[in-house]
Short mmCIF file of C-alpha atoms in Angstrom, two decimals:
data_model
loop_
_atom_site.label_atom_id
_atom_site.label_comp_id
_atom_site.label_asym_id
_atom_site.label_seq_id
_atom_site.Cartn_x
_atom_site.Cartn_y
_atom_site.Cartn_z
CA MET X 1 -25.60 -63.11 33.50
CA ALA X 2 -27.53 -60.61 31.34
CA PHE X 3 -25.54 -61.65 28.24
CA ALA X 4 -26.33 -65.30 28.85
CA VAL X 5 -30.02 -64.53 29.03
CA SER X 6 -29.80 -62.66 25.73
CA ALA X 7 -27.91 -65.47 24.10
CA ALA X 8 -30.44 -67.93 25.37
CA GLY X 9 -33.12 -65.73 23.89
CA GLY X 10 -31.54 -66.14 20.45
CA VAL X 11 -29.50 -62.87 20.00
CA GLU X 12 -26.86 -63.39 17.34
CA GLY X 13 -23.26 -62.35 17.89
CA SER X 14 -21.95 -59.78 20.32
CA PRO X 15 -21.30 -56.00 20.36
CA ALA X 16 -17.59 -56.78 20.15
CA ASP X 17 -18.03 -58.81 16.95
CA THR X 18 -20.27 -56.22 15.31
CA SER X 19 -18.06 -53.25 16.25
CA ALA X 20 -14.91 -55.03 15.09
CA ALA X 21 -16.51 -55.88 11.73
CA TYR X 22 -17.79 -52.31 11.36
CA PHE X 23 -14.41 -50.72 12.08
CA GLN X 24 -12.69 -53.04 9.61
CA ALA X 25 -15.22 -52.27 6.86
CA TRP X 26 -14.83 -48.56 7.62
CA ARG X 27 -11.04 -48.79 7.29
CA ASP X 28 -11.49 -50.62 3.98
CA GLY X 29 -13.96 -48.04 2.70
CA ASP X 30 -16.53 -50.82 2.16
CA VAL X 31 -19.73 -48.82 2.54
CA VAL X 32 -21.92 -51.79 1.54
CA ALA X 33 -20.50 -53.98 4.32
CA MET X 34 -20.87 -51.12 6.79
CA SER X 35 -24.50 -50.55 5.85
CA ARG X 36 -25.32 -54.22 6.53
CA LEU X 37 -24.15 -53.75 10.11
CA VAL X 38 -26.24 -50.59 10.65
CA ASP X 39 -29.78 -50.57 11.95
CA ARG X 40 -31.94 -49.03 9.21
CA PRO X 41 -29.16 -47.10 7.42
CA PRO X 42 -30.39 -43.77 5.96
CA GLY X 43 -30.78 -43.40 2.23
CA ASP X 44 -27.85 -40.98 2.09
CA PHE X 45 -25.53 -43.27 4.05
CA ARG X 46 -23.12 -43.60 1.10
CA GLN X 47 -23.23 -39.84 0.37
CA TRP X 48 -22.22 -39.06 3.95
CA HIS X 49 -19.17 -41.27 3.68
CA GLU X 50 -18.23 -39.87 0.29
CA ALA X 51 -18.53 -36.35 1.68
CA MET X 52 -16.16 -37.25 4.52
CA GLY X 53 -13.82 -39.20 2.28
CA GLY X 54 -13.03 -38.37 -1.30
CA ALA X 55 -14.60 -34.91 -1.14
CA LEU X 56 -12.13 -33.95 1.60
CA GLY X 57 -9.21 -35.61 -0.13
CA VAL X 58 -8.83 -38.37 2.47
CA GLU X 59 -5.98 -40.63 1.38
CA ARG X 60 -5.95 -42.90 4.41
CA LEU X 61 -8.07 -43.52 7.50
CA ARG X 62 -6.67 -44.91 10.75
CA LEU X 63 -9.02 -46.06 13.52
CA GLU X 64 -8.13 -47.23 17.03
CA PRO X 65 -11.19 -48.62 18.91
CA GLY X 66 -11.26 -48.83 22.69
CA ASP X 67 -12.95 -51.53 24.74
CA VAL X 68 -16.63 -52.35 24.34
CA GLU X 69 -18.64 -50.96 27.22
CA ARG X 70 -22.13 -52.33 27.97
CA THR X 71 -24.56 -49.52 28.72
CA GLY X 72 -27.60 -51.78 29.18
CA GLU X 73 -28.83 -55.31 28.63
CA GLU X 74 -29.14 -54.70 24.89
CA THR X 75 -26.98 -51.57 24.36
CA ALA X 76 -23.26 -50.92 24.21
CA GLU X 77 -20.75 -48.36 22.93
CA VAL X 78 -17.14 -48.14 21.81
CA THR X 79 -15.12 -44.97 22.05
CA PHE X 80 -12.40 -44.66 19.44
CA THR X 81 -9.77 -42.33 18.06
CA GLY X 82 -9.09 -41.76 14.40
CA VAL X 83 -6.82 -39.94 12.02
CA ARG X 84 -7.79 -38.92 8.52
CA GLU X 85 -4.81 -38.18 6.30
CA LEU X 86 -5.83 -35.42 3.89
CA GLU X 87 -4.05 -34.94 0.59
CA GLU X 88 -3.89 -31.15 0.96
CA LEU X 89 -3.70 -30.68 4.73
CA GLY X 90 -2.01 -33.73 6.25
CA GLU X 91 -3.20 -35.50 9.39
CA TRP X 92 -6.56 -34.61 10.92
CA PRO X 93 -7.17 -36.45 14.21
CA PHE X 94 -10.61 -36.90 15.75
CA ASP X 95 -12.45 -38.82 18.49
CA GLY X 96 -15.78 -40.56 18.25
CA THR X 97 -18.22 -43.01 19.75
CA LEU X 98 -19.78 -46.04 18.03
CA ARG X 99 -23.13 -46.92 19.59
CA LEU X 100 -24.72 -50.37 19.29
CA ALA X 101 -28.01 -52.04 20.27
CA VAL X 102 -29.92 -55.26 19.73
CA ARG X 103 -32.34 -54.98 16.87
CA ASP X 104 -34.33 -58.00 15.59
CA ARG X 105 -32.14 -60.33 17.68
CA GLN X 106 -28.93 -58.92 16.16
CA TRP X 107 -26.34 -56.49 17.42
CA LYS X 108 -26.48 -53.47 15.10
CA VAL X 109 -24.72 -50.12 14.86
CA LEU X 110 -26.93 -47.15 15.73
CA TRP X 111 -25.54 -44.81 13.09
CA GLN X 112 -25.83 -41.02 13.06
CA PRO X 113 -23.75 -38.49 11.10
CA GLU X 114 -21.75 -37.71 14.25
CA THR X 115 -20.44 -41.29 14.08
CA LEU X 116 -18.25 -39.99 11.25
CA HIS X 117 -17.19 -36.93 13.25
CA PRO X 118 -18.69 -35.25 16.33
CA LEU X 119 -18.96 -31.91 14.48
CA LEU X 120 -21.57 -33.39 12.14
CA LYS X 121 -24.13 -33.51 14.94
CA ASP X 122 -27.30 -31.39 14.66
CA GLY X 123 -26.90 -30.51 11.00
CA GLY X 124 -23.20 -29.67 11.00
CA THR X 125 -21.07 -30.06 7.89
CA ILE X 126 -17.35 -30.10 7.17
CA GLU X 127 -16.00 -28.66 3.94
CA LEU X 128 -12.64 -28.34 2.23
CA VAL X 129 -12.43 -24.80 0.86
CA GLU X 130 -9.92 -23.72 -1.78
CA LEU X 131 -8.15 -20.39 -1.20
CA PHE X 132 -7.42 -18.06 -4.06
CA GLY X 133 -4.72 -15.44 -4.40
CA SER X 134 -5.46 -11.83 -3.57
CA PRO X 135 -3.45 -8.65 -4.12
CA ALA X 136 -0.42 -8.28 -1.91
CA GLU X 137 -0.77 -6.14 1.19
CA GLN X 138 1.02 -2.86 0.63
CA VAL X 139 3.21 -1.75 3.50
CA THR X 140 5.54 1.11 4.36
CA ARG X 141 9.30 0.92 4.14
CA GLU X 142 9.29 -0.21 7.79
CA GLY X 143 6.86 -3.06 7.00
CA ASP X 144 3.88 -1.39 8.71
CA LYS X 145 0.42 -0.99 7.23
CA ILE X 146 -0.17 2.18 5.24
CA PRO X 147 -1.74 4.72 7.65
CA HIS X 148 -5.51 5.02 7.56
CA ASN X 149 -6.89 7.87 5.41
CA SER X 150 -3.45 8.42 3.96
CA TYR X 151 -4.66 10.19 0.79
CA ALA X 152 -2.16 8.02 -1.09
CA ASP X 153 -4.63 5.45 -2.45
CA ALA X 154 -4.86 6.87 -5.96
CA HIS X 155 -1.12 6.34 -6.40
CA LEU X 156 -0.84 3.02 -4.55
CA ARG X 157 -3.75 1.30 -6.29
CA PRO X 158 -2.03 1.01 -9.70
CA LEU X 159 1.05 -0.40 -7.95
CA ARG X 160 -0.83 -3.27 -6.33
CA ASP X 161 0.79 -6.57 -7.25
CA ASP X 162 -2.14 -8.69 -8.41
CA ARG X 163 -0.21 -11.13 -10.55
CA GLU X 164 -1.49 -14.07 -8.48
CA GLU X 165 -5.05 -12.87 -8.04
CA GLY X 166 -7.53 -15.62 -8.89
CA GLU X 167 -4.98 -18.44 -8.72
CA PRO X 168 -5.34 -21.27 -6.13
CA VAL X 169 -2.90 -20.74 -3.29
CA GLY X 170 -4.08 -22.96 -0.42
CA TRP X 171 -6.80 -24.87 1.40
CA VAL X 172 -8.78 -24.62 4.62
CA LEU X 173 -10.95 -27.23 6.36
CA VAL X 174 -14.05 -25.54 7.75
CA ALA X 175 -16.76 -26.80 10.10
CA LYS X 176 -20.18 -25.23 9.62
CA ALA X 177 -23.12 -25.43 12.02
CA PRO X 178 -26.54 -23.79 11.80
CA GLY X 179 -26.64 -20.51 13.73
CA LYS X 180 -22.93 -20.60 14.58
CA PRO X 181 -19.88 -18.95 13.00
CA ASP X 182 -17.70 -21.09 10.78
CA ARG X 183 -14.85 -22.84 12.57
CA GLU X 184 -11.49 -23.35 10.90
CA LEU X 185 -10.11 -26.82 11.65
CA LEU X 186 -6.98 -27.02 9.47
CA SER X 187 -5.40 -24.78 6.88
CA ALA X 188 -2.54 -24.64 4.45
CA ARG X 189 -2.15 -21.09 3.28
CA PRO X 190 0.85 -19.03 2.19
CA GLU X 191 2.09 -16.19 4.29
CA THR X 192 0.42 -12.91 3.43
CA ARG X 193 2.25 -11.46 0.46
CA ARG X 194 3.57 -8.01 1.19
CA GLN X 195 4.44 -5.32 -1.29
CA ARG X 196 6.86 -2.86 0.21
CA THR X 197 6.70 0.79 -0.76
CA THR X 198 9.13 3.60 0.01
CA LEU X 199 6.57 5.43 2.13
CA SER X 200 7.51 6.19 5.72
CA ARG X 201 4.68 5.52 8.15
CA SER X 202 5.40 8.58 10.28
CA VAL X 203 6.01 10.95 7.35
CA GLN X 204 2.94 9.73 5.45
CA ALA X 205 0.77 10.09 8.54
CA ALA X 206 2.05 13.62 9.19
CA ALA X 207 1.44 14.62 5.57
CA ALA X 208 -2.08 13.23 5.56
CA ARG X 209 -3.04 14.88 8.83
CA ALA X 210 -1.62 18.20 7.58
CA LEU X 211 -4.11 18.03 4.71
CA ASP X 212 -7.17 17.00 6.75
CA ALA X 213 -8.42 20.58 6.90
CA SER X 214 -7.48 21.39 3.29
CA SER X 215 -8.87 20.45 -0.09
CA ASP X 216 -7.48 20.57 -3.62
CA ALA X 217 -3.98 20.31 -2.15
CA ALA X 218 -1.08 17.87 -2.06
CA ILE X 219 2.14 17.13 -0.19
CA VAL X 220 4.99 15.11 -1.66
CA ALA X 221 7.98 14.30 0.55
CA ILE X 222 11.26 12.76 -0.63
CA GLN X 223 14.42 11.44 1.01
CA PRO X 224 17.17 13.43 -0.77
CA SER X 225 19.88 10.85 -0.13
CA SER X 226 17.97 8.07 -1.94
CA GLY X 227 15.13 9.55 -3.98
CA ASP X 228 12.62 7.48 -2.00
CA ILE X 229 9.18 9.06 -1.82
CA LEU X 230 8.47 9.16 1.91
CA ALA X 231 4.95 10.56 1.57
CA VAL X 232 2.42 11.39 -1.09
CA ALA X 233 -0.77 12.87 0.36
CA ASP X 234 -2.92 13.92 -2.57
CA ARG X 235 -6.28 15.64 -2.20
CA LEU X 236 -6.27 17.34 -5.57
CA LYS X 237 -9.74 17.49 -7.10
CA SER X 238 -11.05 16.76 -10.59
CA GLY X 239 -8.71 13.82 -11.11
CA PHE X 240 -5.51 15.84 -10.90
CA SER X 241 -2.39 13.96 -9.80
CA ALA X 242 0.46 15.25 -7.65
CA LEU X 243 2.85 12.92 -9.45
CA LYS X 244 1.86 13.41 -13.07
CA ASP X 245 -0.01 16.67 -13.61
CA VAL X 246 1.82 19.94 -14.07
CA PHE X 247 1.02 23.51 -13.07
CA PRO X 248 2.83 26.86 -13.20
CA PRO X 249 5.30 26.68 -10.28
CA GLY X 250 5.54 30.42 -9.74
CA SER X 251 8.42 31.64 -7.62
CA THR X 252 9.45 28.15 -6.49
CA PHE X 253 11.00 27.95 -9.97
CA LYS X 254 13.34 30.76 -8.91
CA VAL X 255 15.49 27.97 -7.45
CA ILE X 256 16.22 26.92 -11.04
CA THR X 257 16.61 30.52 -12.27
CA ALA X 258 18.93 31.27 -9.34
CA ALA X 259 20.99 28.20 -10.22
CA ALA X 260 21.40 29.50 -13.78
CA LEU X 261 22.34 32.97 -12.52
CA LEU X 262 24.85 31.56 -10.03
CA GLU X 263 26.38 29.55 -12.89
CA SER X 264 26.65 32.78 -14.88
CA GLY X 265 28.83 34.31 -12.16
CA LEU X 266 26.35 36.20 -10.00
CA GLY X 267 27.26 35.62 -6.33
CA PRO X 268 24.83 35.22 -3.41
CA GLY X 269 26.24 38.35 -1.76
CA ASP X 270 26.36 40.52 -4.88
CA GLN X 271 24.21 43.65 -4.77
CA VAL X 272 21.26 43.76 -7.16
CA ALA X 273 18.36 46.13 -7.67
CA CYS X 274 14.85 45.24 -6.45
CA PRO X 275 12.54 47.98 -7.76
CA GLY X 276 8.77 47.68 -7.36
CA THR X 277 8.38 47.44 -11.14
CA TYR X 278 10.67 46.73 -14.03
CA THR X 279 9.92 47.46 -17.68
CA ILE X 280 11.69 45.43 -20.31
CA PRO X 281 12.95 47.98 -22.84
CA GLY X 282 10.37 48.09 -25.58
CA HIS X 283 8.27 45.33 -23.93
CA ARG X 284 6.12 44.55 -20.91
CA THR X 285 6.36 45.69 -17.30
CA LEU X 286 6.86 43.18 -14.46
CA ARG X 287 5.89 43.85 -10.84
CA ASN X 288 6.72 42.60 -7.38
CA ASP X 289 3.88 41.47 -5.16
CA GLY X 290 2.29 44.72 -4.02
CA GLU X 291 4.88 46.56 -6.12
CA VAL X 292 7.15 46.58 -3.06
CA ALA X 293 10.50 48.25 -3.81
CA ARG X 294 13.51 47.23 -1.72
CA GLY X 295 16.25 49.20 -3.43
CA ALA X 296 19.67 47.58 -3.59
CA VAL X 297 19.82 44.20 -1.84
CA SER X 298 22.03 41.13 -1.95
CA PHE X 299 21.08 38.45 -4.46
CA THR X 300 20.32 36.23 -1.45
CA ASP X 301 17.81 38.74 -0.10
CA ALA X 302 16.29 39.27 -3.54
CA PHE X 303 15.62 35.53 -3.51
CA ALA X 304 14.40 35.59 0.09
CA TYR X 305 11.94 38.41 -0.64
CA SER X 306 11.08 36.86 -4.03
CA CYS X 307 11.82 40.00 -6.05
CA ASN X 308 10.32 39.36 -9.47
CA THR X 309 11.92 42.46 -10.87
CA THR X 310 15.41 41.33 -9.83
CA PHE X 311 15.05 37.93 -11.45
CA VAL X 312 13.65 39.34 -14.67
CA GLU X 313 16.34 42.02 -15.03
CA GLN X 314 19.24 39.72 -14.13
CA SER X 315 18.00 36.87 -16.34
CA LEU X 316 17.65 39.09 -19.39
CA ALA X 317 21.06 40.63 -18.77
CA ARG X 318 23.07 37.50 -17.88
CA LEU X 319 21.44 34.49 -19.52
CA ASP X 320 21.25 33.41 -23.14
CA VAL X 321 17.99 32.07 -24.52
CA ALA X 322 19.06 28.43 -24.02
CA ASP X 323 20.59 28.83 -20.56
CA LEU X 324 17.43 28.51 -18.45
CA PRO X 325 16.01 25.48 -20.32
CA GLU X 326 19.42 23.75 -20.13
CA THR X 327 19.67 24.37 -16.39
CA ALA X 328 16.10 23.15 -15.86
CA SER X 329 16.96 19.97 -17.79
CA ARG X 330 19.80 19.18 -15.37
CA TRP X 331 17.30 19.55 -12.51
CA GLY X 332 14.85 17.03 -13.99
CA PHE X 333 12.62 19.11 -16.24
CA GLY X 334 11.49 17.42 -19.43
CA ARG X 335 11.90 13.96 -17.91
CA ALA X 336 9.51 11.19 -17.07
CA LEU X 337 9.86 10.13 -13.44
CA PRO X 338 9.56 6.32 -13.25
CA THR X 339 8.32 6.09 -9.66
CA GLY X 340 6.50 2.80 -10.29
CA ALA X 341 3.25 4.76 -10.29
CA GLY X 342 4.39 6.98 -13.13
CA GLY X 343 5.36 10.60 -12.88
CA PHE X 344 6.50 13.62 -14.83
CA CYS X 345 8.64 16.54 -13.76
CA GLY X 346 7.66 19.47 -15.95
CA SER X 347 8.75 21.49 -18.92
CA ILE X 348 10.03 24.81 -20.19
CA GLN X 349 10.14 25.92 -23.79
CA GLU X 350 12.91 27.89 -25.43
CA ALA X 351 11.61 31.44 -25.33
CA ASP X 352 10.74 33.31 -28.51
CA GLY X 353 11.28 36.79 -27.08
CA PRO X 354 12.05 38.89 -23.99
CA ASP X 355 8.48 38.79 -22.66
CA GLN X 356 8.44 34.98 -22.49
CA ARG X 357 11.98 34.87 -21.11
CA ALA X 358 10.88 37.25 -18.34
CA ALA X 359 7.79 35.20 -17.49
CA ASP X 360 9.77 31.94 -17.51
CA ALA X 361 12.36 33.40 -15.13
CA ILE X 362 9.70 33.74 -12.40
CA GLY X 363 7.98 30.42 -13.01
CA GLN X 364 5.20 31.65 -15.27
CA GLY X 365 5.09 31.73 -19.08
CA SER X 366 5.89 28.32 -20.54
CA VAL X 367 7.11 26.78 -17.27
CA THR X 368 5.11 23.92 -15.71
CA ALA X 369 5.98 21.49 -12.94
CA SER X 370 4.34 18.75 -10.92
CA PRO X 371 4.34 18.81 -7.12
CA LEU X 372 6.57 15.71 -7.33
CA CYS X 373 9.00 17.60 -9.56
CA MET X 374 9.35 20.52 -7.17
CA ALA X 375 9.97 18.12 -4.29
CA THR X 376 12.88 16.66 -6.29
CA VAL X 377 14.22 20.19 -6.81
CA ALA X 378 14.27 20.82 -3.06
CA ALA X 379 15.84 17.40 -2.51
CA ALA X 380 18.58 18.16 -5.05
CA VAL X 381 19.50 21.37 -3.21
CA GLN X 382 19.79 19.44 0.04
CA SER X 383 21.90 16.58 -1.31
CA GLY X 384 23.78 18.26 -4.15
CA THR X 385 22.59 15.53 -6.54
CA TRP X 386 19.38 15.34 -8.55
CA ARG X 387 17.86 11.87 -8.20
CA ALA X 388 14.80 10.38 -9.82
CA PRO X 389 12.14 9.63 -7.19
CA ARG X 390 10.49 6.25 -6.70
CA LEU X 391 7.52 4.91 -4.75
CA VAL X 392 8.60 1.25 -4.69
CA PRO X 393 12.04 -0.36 -4.49
CA GLU X 394 14.23 0.34 -7.51
CA LYS X 395 13.92 -3.13 -9.06
CA GLU X 396 10.14 -3.01 -8.89
CA ALA X 397 9.98 0.56 -10.21
CA THR X 398 12.14 -0.49 -13.17
CA ARG X 399 9.89 -3.50 -13.87
CA ILE X 400 6.80 -1.29 -13.95
CA ASP X 401 8.01 2.01 -15.43
CA GLY X 402 11.37 1.22 -16.97
CA PRO X 403 14.83 2.36 -15.85
CA ALA X 404 15.25 5.65 -14.02
CA PRO X 405 17.44 8.47 -15.32
CA ASP X 406 20.95 8.48 -13.90
CA PRO X 407 21.61 10.80 -10.94
CA VAL X 408 22.99 14.21 -11.89
CA GLU X 409 25.84 15.64 -9.82
CA LEU X 410 25.23 19.38 -9.53
CA ASP X 411 27.79 22.19 -9.27
CA GLN X 412 28.61 22.24 -5.55
CA GLY X 413 29.29 25.97 -5.54
CA VAL X 414 25.87 26.61 -7.01
CA VAL X 415 24.27 24.22 -4.51
CA ALA X 416 26.00 25.95 -1.58
CA GLY X 417 24.65 29.30 -2.76
CA LEU X 418 21.12 27.92 -3.11
CA ARG X 419 21.24 26.46 0.39
CA ALA X 420 22.09 29.86 1.86
CA MET X 421 19.38 31.55 -0.19
CA MET X 422 16.66 29.04 0.75
CA ARG X 423 17.66 29.34 4.39
CA ALA X 424 17.19 33.13 4.15
CA VAL X 425 13.61 32.62 2.89
CA VAL X 426 12.61 31.00 6.19
CA ASP X 427 14.89 33.15 8.35
CA HIS X 428 13.66 36.59 7.27
CA GLY X 429 12.06 36.26 3.82
CA THR X 430 8.61 35.37 2.56
CA ALA X 431 8.30 32.36 4.90
CA GLY X 432 9.74 34.07 7.97
CA GLY X 433 7.75 34.16 11.22
CA ALA X 434 5.25 31.59 9.95
CA GLY X 435 5.65 28.92 12.63
CA LEU X 436 8.08 26.80 10.64
CA PRO X 437 10.90 24.86 12.33
CA GLY X 438 14.04 26.95 12.76
CA ASP X 439 16.32 24.58 10.87
CA LEU X 440 14.23 24.60 7.70
CA SER X 441 15.17 25.94 4.27
CA GLY X 442 12.56 26.65 1.62
CA LYS X 443 10.99 28.75 -1.10
CA THR X 444 7.46 30.11 -1.45
CA GLY X 445 5.63 30.42 -4.74
CA THR X 446 2.48 32.09 -6.01
CA ALA X 447 1.57 31.23 -9.58
CA GLU X 448 -0.98 33.31 -11.46
CA VAL X 449 -3.39 31.39 -13.69
CA VAL X 450 -6.21 32.43 -16.01
CA ASP X 451 -8.87 30.05 -14.66
CA GLY X 452 -9.09 31.19 -11.06
CA ALA X 453 -7.13 32.25 -7.99
CA PRO X 454 -3.34 31.74 -8.04
CA HIS X 455 -1.80 28.39 -7.16
CA ALA X 456 0.05 28.37 -3.84
CA TRP X 457 3.40 26.57 -3.41
CA PHE X 458 6.02 25.99 -0.76
CA ILE X 459 9.02 23.72 -1.19
CA GLY X 460 11.80 23.02 1.28
CA TYR X 461 14.03 20.60 3.11
CA ARG X 462 15.04 19.76 6.64
CA GLY X 463 17.69 17.14 7.31
CA ASP X 464 17.22 14.17 4.96
CA LEU X 465 13.66 15.22 4.13
CA ALA X 466 12.56 17.41 1.22
CA PHE X 467 9.00 18.29 0.33
CA SER X 468 6.61 20.18 -1.87
CA VAL X 469 3.26 21.63 -0.76
CA PHE X 470 0.84 22.63 -3.51
CA VAL X 471 -2.61 24.18 -3.10
CA ARG X 472 -4.50 24.49 -6.36
CA HIS X 473 -6.12 27.95 -6.59
CA GLY X 474 -5.12 28.46 -2.97
CA GLY X 475 -3.88 32.05 -3.24
CA SER X 476 -0.42 33.07 -2.06
CA GLY X 477 2.24 30.59 -1.07
CA ARG X 478 2.74 32.21 2.32
CA SER X 479 -0.95 32.30 3.26
CA ALA X 480 -2.03 28.91 1.88
CA ALA X 481 0.94 26.56 1.45
CA VAL X 482 3.25 27.59 4.30
CA PRO X 483 0.68 26.85 7.09
CA ILE X 484 0.18 23.35 5.66
CA ALA X 485 3.94 22.83 5.63
CA ALA X 486 4.11 23.99 9.25
CA ARG X 487 1.45 21.45 10.28
CA PHE X 488 3.26 18.74 8.35
CA LEU X 489 6.73 19.42 9.78
CA ASN X 490 5.51 20.02 13.32
CA GLY X 491 3.60 16.75 13.14
CA LEU X 492 6.69 14.64 12.43
#
């Protein structure tokens, strides 16, 4: 009876007629017709509809009104469902309520922004946000995140694949409300791009933690069977790089000198002299550490005890001037190492006299090597093949740095002798009794330099893992580098 009274009082139309006309005009995008059906439409009525239409890329709007419900003599409402089809994101369903009331003897829509979408109430907005490409996430060989505080950042940063950075890659529909966090409604985004490295999560973490208490030091670990760099923890100061910068390798270079001597016919068990000092006839005098004299020992023990005098005397007696540089070349010296992040092995010059030949034989003189290089030397002893190292998969390393040198098959008799000699170093030589794992083989090195304390080195291998520890101006290899290696290996 209430409707009859209203009609008798001269009210035009009905809430059903007005709501039906409004929904049809809304479907048609006829903002002018809609505004005629609204009680006192706001001045930005058109802008609101444009913001929720073309600005969001709406290609089609579907509306399904429910029944008209009277909420009073001169008020009514219609609940409805809708679907906006967005060009970039597809279907976006929503619910709403259309409220109506009698104004000036006509049924009118009581419009508020939430009529368009409930999230527009109380100052809310809805925006379509374009997503832009970002550098790929770098992960380990297992697909895990690079361990925190890995000390590898300086080498990984140049590798980051940013070829799509700044390019549009997707869209996200975001609801914003004053005082509330943004709410994501829909999105179309690519899967996170991942850039795989050769790093092992466990090996990298162990290397980094082994260096936590050290400074101006580095660890490089390699998988001998593949050349993959499993870890590069680099805390070298003053911009030095464990992959690219070279230093005197000291007695770790005796691996190369021993290889040349074994090739010359000297056997691991052959007896050699290890005096405390040795004077090159007509030239300089070389000394063992502390001028320790060991008398006659096997070549293996001369290596294990790092007898400088033995290596100088035997090199001058058995090797031609070109022999040591040629051997070093087979073991990677003089080569760029295309890891993907760059790299260089080291160098040795052809000596111009006995004094330089003597210094080169013990890793001083003209000899230089990077920590990466000496890790490849240890890896080559373990596997019997010298392989170029890499920090990313081979195809990617080639794209960045160019093709890698071919693997070099080494003399297996020489390799067998070196394995026995490096095992003796840890068993009873300069690295014996230092808390290292029992199945480890290695070589210590102490390299004298003119600008400070000696550099400390230790290289070695265990199973399919080879490594180099370098401590710049650290002192002796046994006192500075070996404890770091022990922490590293015991942390695996």
